[in-house]
Amino acid sequence: MVSASQGVASVLAPLNGKDYLSSEDASAEQTAALLELARQLKSGDRRIDLGNRVLGLIFTKASTRTRVSFQVAMARLGGQTVDLNPQVTQLGRGEPLEDTARVLSRFCDALAIRTFAQQELVDYAHWASIPVINALTDLEHPCQALADFLTMQEAFGDLQGQTLAYVGDGNNVAHSLMICGALLGVNVRIGCPEGFEPLPGVLDQARALAVGGAQISVTSDPAEAVRGAQALYTDVWASMGQEQEQAEREQAFKGFCLNGDLLAEADSRAIVLHCLPAHRGEEISAEVMEGPASRIFDQAENRLHAQQALLAALMGGL
Ligand code: CP
Ligand code: NVA
């Protein structure tokens, strides 16, 4: 996807100063280049020093992996992060977003934001004069998808024509997998109960972006979704903000647990992925989570490498 003559630096140059609010904000070629840069950073083939840049973290939802991987990524790039959690800033006392975004743009070099509404992120991007990164919204989790496809690439090499099957809720994680997978030429099959499908608009968006004939499909039959797939993926049934629906969702998602029976339907070399945190015995069995097909902890580590690549590209460090 990224030819040697072009090199990752020239492919990624147009991302300098840009926002990453959606998986769609990098082109197919740029997404492949981000994975290649992440691979180089992980292997030690490449080192990047951004020189004292500061990433602000505005997280209105809990986080372990995303927060810590951004903090460590900035440290490895020679920069640092500042915690702008609304509980410790005037945001929590109602200071308007448009003022906050303009002020923070005078102190920071980029913002990573985790919140509920995608529109809030879009508003930050409008008012800020620095790159804004989606660290998860109810609509998308694009940084997660970069790490997920990096993990799949480590297992299988060329991603084009491979199939990733996601079994569970058609949520933020599923949406970014559909879009990012489409850009990378990966077939993405979503297996979810009726009423829990991904948004039709996101399905159309992913299909419109699909490279190399990649198929993006949705089925309510989990066995059909995983049949012959190279990667099986799941996520919690009730996302952050949906805790009150937990019991109802446990009923609706019966039969959608990623267990040994479903794994047996996949490609014999299939790997298992989960963005974490996981609920063993709900969306994934303990046996599959801890079994030989699991790449879940490599996937978690890859958040660091993928985000280092993304930060370097958005902050012009190449
Ligand atoms: N996968 C993920 O985003 O994890 P955190 O919620 O811990 O950041
Ligand atoms: N879908 C989950 C992902 C957590 C990383 C949530 O939004 O809570």
CSV table of C-alpha atoms and ligand atoms in Angstrom, one decimal:
chain,number,residue,atom,x,y,z
A,1,MET,CA,0.0,0.0,0.0
A,2,VAL,CA,2.9,2.4,0.8
A,3,SER,CA,5.5,2.1,-1.9
A,4,ALA,CA,9.2,2.4,-0.9
A,5,SER,CA,9.7,5.4,-3.1
A,6,GLN,CA,6.9,7.4,-1.5
A,7,GLY,CA,7.9,6.6,2.1
A,8,VAL,CA,5.7,7.1,5.1
A,9,ALA,CA,6.9,10.7,5.7
A,10,SER,CA,5.6,12.0,2.4
A,11,VAL,CA,2.3,10.0,2.6
A,12,LEU,CA,1.7,11.3,6.1
A,13,ALA,CA,2.8,14.9,5.5
A,14,PRO,CA,-0.7,16.2,4.7
A,15,LEU,CA,-1.9,15.0,8.2
A,16,ASN,CA,0.4,17.6,9.9
A,17,GLY,CA,-1.9,19.9,11.9
A,18,LYS,CA,-5.0,18.0,11.1
A,19,ASP,CA,-7.7,16.5,13.4
A,20,TYR,CA,-8.3,12.8,13.8
A,21,LEU,CA,-12.0,12.6,14.8
A,22,SER,CA,-12.9,9.6,12.8
A,23,SER,CA,-11.2,6.7,11.1
A,24,GLU,CA,-12.2,8.5,7.9
A,25,ASP,CA,-9.8,11.4,8.7
A,26,ALA,CA,-6.9,9.5,7.2
A,27,SER,CA,-7.0,8.3,3.6
A,28,ALA,CA,-6.5,4.6,2.7
A,29,GLU,CA,-2.9,5.3,1.9
A,30,GLN,CA,-2.3,7.4,5.1
A,31,THR,CA,-3.9,4.7,7.3
A,32,ALA,CA,-1.6,2.1,5.8
A,33,ALA,CA,1.3,4.5,6.3
A,34,LEU,CA,0.3,5.0,10.0
A,35,LEU,CA,0.5,1.2,10.5
A,36,GLU,CA,3.8,1.0,8.8
A,37,LEU,CA,5.2,3.9,11.0
A,38,ALA,CA,3.8,2.2,14.1
A,39,ARG,CA,5.6,-1.0,13.0
A,40,GLN,CA,8.9,0.8,12.6
A,41,LEU,CA,8.5,2.6,16.0
A,42,LYS,CA,7.6,-0.7,17.7
A,43,SER,CA,10.6,-2.6,16.2
A,44,GLY,CA,13.0,0.3,17.0
A,45,ASP,CA,13.8,0.8,13.3
A,46,ARG,CA,12.6,4.4,13.8
A,47,ARG,CA,12.8,6.9,16.6
A,48,ILE,CA,11.0,10.3,16.6
A,49,ASP,CA,11.7,13.2,18.9
A,50,LEU,CA,8.9,15.8,18.7
A,51,GLY,CA,10.8,18.1,21.1
A,52,ASN,CA,8.9,19.2,24.1
A,53,ARG,CA,5.4,19.1,22.6
A,54,VAL,CA,2.4,18.9,25.0
A,55,LEU,CA,-0.7,16.9,24.5
A,56,GLY,CA,-3.8,17.9,26.6
A,57,LEU,CA,-6.0,15.0,27.8
A,58,ILE,CA,-9.7,15.8,28.3
A,59,PHE,CA,-11.4,12.6,29.4
A,60,THR,CA,-15.0,12.7,30.6
A,61,LYS,CA,-15.2,8.9,30.7
A,62,ALA,CA,-13.0,6.4,32.5
A,63,SER,CA,-9.9,5.0,30.7
A,64,THR,CA,-6.9,2.8,31.4
A,65,ARG,CA,-5.4,2.0,28.0
A,66,THR,CA,-6.1,5.1,26.1
A,67,ARG,CA,-5.0,7.5,28.8
A,68,VAL,CA,-1.8,5.7,29.7
A,69,SER,CA,-0.9,4.9,26.1
A,70,PHE,CA,-1.2,8.6,25.2
A,71,GLN,CA,0.9,9.5,28.2
A,72,VAL,CA,3.6,7.0,27.5
A,73,ALA,CA,3.6,7.7,23.7
A,74,MET,CA,4.2,11.4,24.4
A,75,ALA,CA,7.0,10.6,26.8
A,76,ARG,CA,8.6,8.4,24.2
A,77,LEU,CA,8.3,11.2,21.6
A,78,GLY,CA,10.2,13.6,24.0
A,79,GLY,CA,7.0,15.4,25.0
A,80,GLN,CA,4.5,15.3,27.8
A,81,THR,CA,0.8,15.3,28.6
A,82,VAL,CA,-1.3,17.5,30.9
A,83,ASP,CA,-4.5,16.1,32.5
A,84,LEU,CA,-7.4,18.4,31.7
A,85,ASN,CA,-10.1,16.2,33.3
A,86,PRO,CA,-13.2,18.4,33.7
A,87,GLN,CA,-13.1,17.7,37.4
A,88,VAL,CA,-9.9,19.6,37.7
A,89,THR,CA,-10.6,22.4,35.2
A,90,GLN,CA,-13.2,25.1,34.9
A,91,LEU,CA,-14.9,22.8,32.3
A,92,GLY,CA,-16.5,21.1,35.3
A,93,ARG,CA,-17.9,24.5,36.4
A,94,GLY,CA,-19.4,25.3,33.1
A,95,GLU,CA,-16.8,27.3,31.2
A,96,PRO,CA,-17.9,27.2,27.6
A,97,LEU,CA,-16.2,24.8,25.2
A,98,GLU,CA,-15.4,27.5,22.7
A,99,ASP,CA,-13.4,29.4,25.3
A,100,THR,CA,-11.7,26.4,26.7
A,101,ALA,CA,-10.7,25.2,23.2
A,102,ARG,CA,-9.1,28.6,22.3
A,103,VAL,CA,-7.3,28.9,25.6
A,104,LEU,CA,-5.9,25.4,25.5
A,105,SER,CA,-4.7,26.0,22.0
A,106,ARG,CA,-2.4,28.6,23.4
A,107,PHE,CA,-0.8,26.1,25.9
A,108,CYS,CA,-0.9,22.7,24.2
A,109,ASP,CA,0.1,21.3,20.8
A,110,ALA,CA,-2.8,18.8,20.5
A,111,LEU,CA,-5.8,17.6,22.4
A,112,ALA,CA,-7.0,14.0,22.9
A,113,ILE,CA,-10.6,14.0,24.0
A,114,ARG,CA,-12.8,11.2,25.3
A,115,THR,CA,-16.5,12.1,25.6
A,116,PHE,CA,-20.0,11.0,24.8
A,117,ALA,CA,-21.2,13.0,21.8
A,118,GLN,CA,-19.2,13.2,18.6
A,119,GLN,CA,-20.6,16.7,18.1
A,120,GLU,CA,-18.7,17.9,21.1
A,121,LEU,CA,-15.5,16.7,19.5
A,122,VAL,CA,-16.4,18.4,16.3
A,123,ASP,CA,-17.0,21.6,18.3
A,124,TYR,CA,-13.6,21.4,20.0
A,125,ALA,CA,-12.0,20.9,16.6
A,126,HIS,CA,-13.8,23.9,15.3
A,127,TRP,CA,-12.7,26.2,18.1
A,128,ALA,CA,-9.2,24.8,18.6
A,129,SER,CA,-6.3,25.8,16.4
A,130,ILE,CA,-4.4,22.6,17.2
A,131,PRO,CA,-5.1,19.0,16.2
A,132,VAL,CA,-7.9,17.3,18.1
A,133,ILE,CA,-7.9,13.5,18.5
A,134,ASN,CA,-10.8,11.2,19.2
A,135,ALA,CA,-9.9,9.2,22.3
A,136,LEU,CA,-13.4,7.5,22.1
A,137,THR,CA,-16.9,8.9,21.6
A,138,ASP,CA,-20.2,7.1,21.5
A,139,LEU,CA,-19.8,7.1,17.7
A,140,GLU,CA,-16.2,6.0,17.1
A,141,HIS,CA,-12.9,4.8,18.6
A,142,PRO,CA,-10.5,5.4,15.7
A,143,CYS,CA,-7.2,5.1,17.7
A,144,GLN,CA,-8.4,1.6,18.9
A,145,ALA,CA,-9.0,0.5,15.3
A,146,LEU,CA,-5.4,1.5,14.3
A,147,ALA,CA,-4.0,-0.7,17.0
A,148,ASP,CA,-6.4,-3.5,16.1
A,149,PHE,CA,-5.3,-3.6,12.4
A,150,LEU,CA,-1.7,-3.3,13.4
A,151,THR,CA,-2.2,-6.5,15.5
A,152,MET,CA,-3.9,-8.2,12.6
A,153,GLN,CA,-1.1,-7.1,10.3
A,154,GLU,CA,1.5,-8.6,12.6
A,155,ALA,CA,-0.3,-11.9,12.5
A,156,PHE,CA,-1.0,-12.1,8.7
A,157,GLY,CA,1.1,-9.6,6.9
A,158,ASP,CA,-0.8,-8.1,4.0
A,159,LEU,CA,-4.3,-7.1,5.2
A,160,GLN,CA,-6.0,-6.8,1.9
A,161,GLY,CA,-8.6,-9.6,1.4
A,162,GLN,CA,-8.4,-10.8,5.0
A,163,THR,CA,-11.7,-10.9,7.0
A,164,LEU,CA,-12.3,-9.6,10.5
A,165,ALA,CA,-15.6,-10.7,12.2
A,166,TYR,CA,-16.9,-8.6,15.1
A,167,VAL,CA,-19.5,-10.3,17.2
A,168,GLY,CA,-21.5,-8.1,19.6
A,169,ASP,CA,-22.9,-4.6,19.8
A,170,GLY,CA,-22.8,-2.4,16.7
A,171,ASN,CA,-21.1,0.3,18.8
A,172,ASN,CA,-18.3,2.9,18.6
A,173,VAL,CA,-15.6,0.2,18.3
A,174,ALA,CA,-17.5,-1.6,15.6
A,175,HIS,CA,-18.0,1.6,13.6
A,176,SER,CA,-14.3,2.4,13.6
A,177,LEU,CA,-13.4,-1.2,12.6
A,178,MET,CA,-15.8,-0.9,9.7
A,179,ILE,CA,-14.4,2.4,8.4
A,180,CYS,CA,-10.7,1.6,9.1
A,181,GLY,CA,-11.1,-2.0,7.8
A,182,ALA,CA,-12.7,-0.7,4.6
A,183,LEU,CA,-9.7,1.7,4.1
A,184,LEU,CA,-7.3,-1.1,4.5
A,185,GLY,CA,-9.1,-3.5,2.2
A,186,VAL,CA,-10.2,-5.8,5.0
A,187,ASN,CA,-13.6,-7.5,4.8
A,188,VAL,CA,-15.5,-6.6,8.0
A,189,ARG,CA,-18.4,-8.7,9.1
A,190,ILE,CA,-20.5,-7.5,12.0
A,191,GLY,CA,-22.6,-10.2,13.8
A,192,CYS,CA,-25.1,-8.5,16.2
A,193,PRO,CA,-28.6,-9.1,17.5
A,194,GLU,CA,-31.4,-7.3,15.7
A,195,GLY,CA,-31.8,-3.8,17.2
A,196,PHE,CA,-28.1,-3.5,18.0
A,197,GLU,CA,-26.8,-3.0,14.5
A,198,PRO,CA,-24.2,-0.4,13.6
A,199,LEU,CA,-25.7,2.9,12.4
A,200,PRO,CA,-26.8,2.6,8.7
A,201,GLY,CA,-25.0,5.9,7.9
A,202,VAL,CA,-21.7,4.4,9.1
A,203,LEU,CA,-22.3,1.2,7.1
A,204,ASP,CA,-22.9,3.3,4.0
A,205,GLN,CA,-19.8,5.4,4.8
A,206,ALA,CA,-17.6,2.3,5.2
A,207,ARG,CA,-18.9,0.8,2.0
A,208,ALA,CA,-18.2,4.0,0.1
A,209,LEU,CA,-14.6,4.0,1.3
A,210,ALA,CA,-13.9,0.3,0.7
A,211,VAL,CA,-10.6,-0.4,-1.0
A,212,GLY,CA,-9.8,-3.5,-3.2
A,213,GLY,CA,-13.4,-4.8,-3.1
A,214,ALA,CA,-13.5,-5.1,0.7
A,215,GLN,CA,-17.0,-6.2,1.8
A,216,ILE,CA,-18.6,-4.6,4.9
A,217,SER,CA,-21.6,-6.7,6.0
A,218,VAL,CA,-24.0,-7.1,8.9
A,219,THR,CA,-25.8,-10.3,10.0
A,220,SER,CA,-27.8,-11.4,13.0
A,221,ASP,CA,-26.2,-14.9,12.8
A,222,PRO,CA,-22.9,-14.9,14.8
A,223,ALA,CA,-21.8,-18.2,13.2
A,224,GLU,CA,-22.3,-16.8,9.8
A,225,ALA,CA,-20.3,-13.7,10.8
A,226,VAL,CA,-17.2,-15.7,12.0
A,227,ARG,CA,-17.2,-18.4,9.4
A,228,GLY,CA,-13.7,-18.6,7.8
A,229,ALA,CA,-12.6,-15.3,9.3
A,230,GLN,CA,-9.0,-14.6,10.2
A,231,ALA,CA,-9.7,-12.3,13.2
A,232,LEU,CA,-12.6,-12.6,15.7
A,233,TYR,CA,-13.3,-9.5,17.7
A,234,THR,CA,-15.7,-8.6,20.5
A,235,ASP,CA,-16.4,-5.7,22.9
A,236,VAL,CA,-18.7,-5.2,26.0
A,237,TRP,CA,-22.4,-5.4,25.4
A,238,ALA,CA,-23.1,-2.3,27.5
A,239,SER,CA,-20.7,0.6,26.7
A,240,MET,CA,-19.9,3.5,29.0
A,241,GLY,CA,-23.1,5.5,29.5
A,242,GLN,CA,-25.3,2.4,29.0
A,243,GLU,CA,-24.8,0.8,32.4
A,244,GLN,CA,-28.5,0.9,33.2
A,245,GLU,CA,-29.2,-1.3,30.1
A,246,GLN,CA,-26.8,-4.1,31.3
A,247,ALA,CA,-29.5,-6.6,32.3
A,248,GLU,CA,-31.6,-6.1,29.2
A,249,ARG,CA,-28.6,-6.4,27.0
A,250,GLU,CA,-27.4,-9.6,28.7
A,251,GLN,CA,-30.7,-11.1,27.5
A,252,ALA,CA,-30.6,-9.6,24.0
A,253,PHE,CA,-27.0,-10.8,23.4
A,254,LYS,CA,-27.4,-14.4,24.5
A,255,GLY,CA,-25.7,-16.5,21.7
A,256,PHE,CA,-23.2,-13.7,20.9
A,257,CYS,CA,-20.5,-14.8,23.4
A,258,LEU,CA,-17.2,-15.3,21.7
A,259,ASN,CA,-16.5,-18.8,22.9
A,260,GLY,CA,-14.9,-22.0,21.7
A,261,ASP,CA,-17.9,-23.0,19.5
A,262,LEU,CA,-17.7,-19.7,17.5
A,263,LEU,CA,-13.9,-19.9,17.3
A,264,ALA,CA,-14.2,-23.4,15.8
A,265,GLU,CA,-16.1,-21.8,12.9
A,266,ALA,CA,-13.3,-19.4,12.0
A,267,ASP,CA,-10.1,-19.9,9.9
A,268,SER,CA,-7.9,-22.5,11.7
A,269,ARG,CA,-5.2,-19.7,12.1
A,270,ALA,CA,-7.7,-17.2,13.4
A,271,ILE,CA,-6.7,-14.7,16.1
A,272,VAL,CA,-9.0,-13.3,18.8
A,273,LEU,CA,-9.1,-9.6,19.6
A,274,HIS,CA,-10.9,-7.5,22.3
A,275,CYS,CA,-10.4,-3.8,22.9
A,276,LEU,CA,-10.7,-4.3,26.7
A,277,PRO,CA,-11.9,-4.0,29.4
A,278,ALA,CA,-13.5,-7.5,29.1
A,279,HIS,CA,-16.3,-9.2,30.9
A,280,ARG,CA,-15.4,-12.9,31.0
A,281,GLY,CA,-18.4,-15.1,30.7
A,282,GLU,CA,-20.4,-12.4,28.9
A,283,GLU,CA,-19.1,-11.2,25.5
A,284,ILE,CA,-16.1,-13.6,25.6
A,285,SER,CA,-15.4,-16.9,27.4
A,286,ALA,CA,-12.4,-17.0,29.8
A,287,GLU,CA,-11.1,-20.0,27.8
A,288,VAL,CA,-11.0,-18.0,24.5
A,289,MET,CA,-9.7,-14.9,26.2
A,290,GLU,CA,-6.8,-16.8,27.7
A,291,GLY,CA,-6.4,-19.4,24.9
A,292,PRO,CA,-3.7,-19.7,22.2
A,293,ALA,CA,-5.6,-17.7,19.6
A,294,SER,CA,-5.8,-14.6,21.8
A,295,ARG,CA,-3.7,-11.6,20.8
A,296,ILE,CA,-5.6,-9.4,23.2
A,297,PHE,CA,-2.6,-8.2,25.2
A,298,ASP,CA,-0.4,-7.6,22.1
A,299,GLN,CA,-3.4,-5.6,20.8
A,300,ALA,CA,-3.5,-3.5,24.1
A,301,GLU,CA,0.3,-2.8,23.7
A,302,ASN,CA,-0.2,-1.8,20.1
A,303,ARG,CA,-2.3,1.2,21.3
A,304,LEU,CA,1.0,2.8,22.3
A,305,HIS,CA,2.8,2.2,19.0
A,306,ALA,CA,-0.2,3.2,16.9
A,307,GLN,CA,-0.8,6.4,18.8
A,308,GLN,CA,2.9,7.3,18.7
A,309,ALA,CA,2.7,7.1,14.9
A,310,LEU,CA,-0.5,9.1,14.9
A,311,LEU,CA,0.8,11.8,17.2
A,312,ALA,CA,4.0,12.1,15.2
A,313,ALA,CA,2.0,12.6,12.0
A,314,LEU,CA,-0.5,15.1,13.4
A,315,MET,CA,2.3,17.1,15.1
A,316,GLY,CA,4.5,17.2,12.1
A,317,GLY,CA,7.3,15.1,13.6
A,318,LEU,CA,8.3,13.1,10.5
B,1,CP,N1,-9.8,0.0,24.9
B,1,CP,C1,-9.8,1.2,25.6
B,1,CP,O1,-10.0,2.2,25.0
B,1,CP,O2,-9.5,1.0,26.9
B,1,CP,P1,-9.7,2.2,28.0
B,1,CP,O3,-11.2,2.5,28.1
B,1,CP,O4,-9.1,1.6,29.2
B,1,CP,O5,-9.0,3.4,27.5
B,2,NVA,N1,-17.6,0.2,23.6
B,2,NVA,C1,-16.8,0.5,24.8
B,2,NVA,C2,-15.4,0.5,24.5
B,2,NVA,C3,-14.5,0.8,25.7
B,2,NVA,C4,-13.1,0.9,25.3
B,2,NVA,C5,-17.3,1.7,25.5
B,2,NVA,O1,-17.6,2.7,24.8
B,2,NVA,O2,-17.5,1.7,26.7
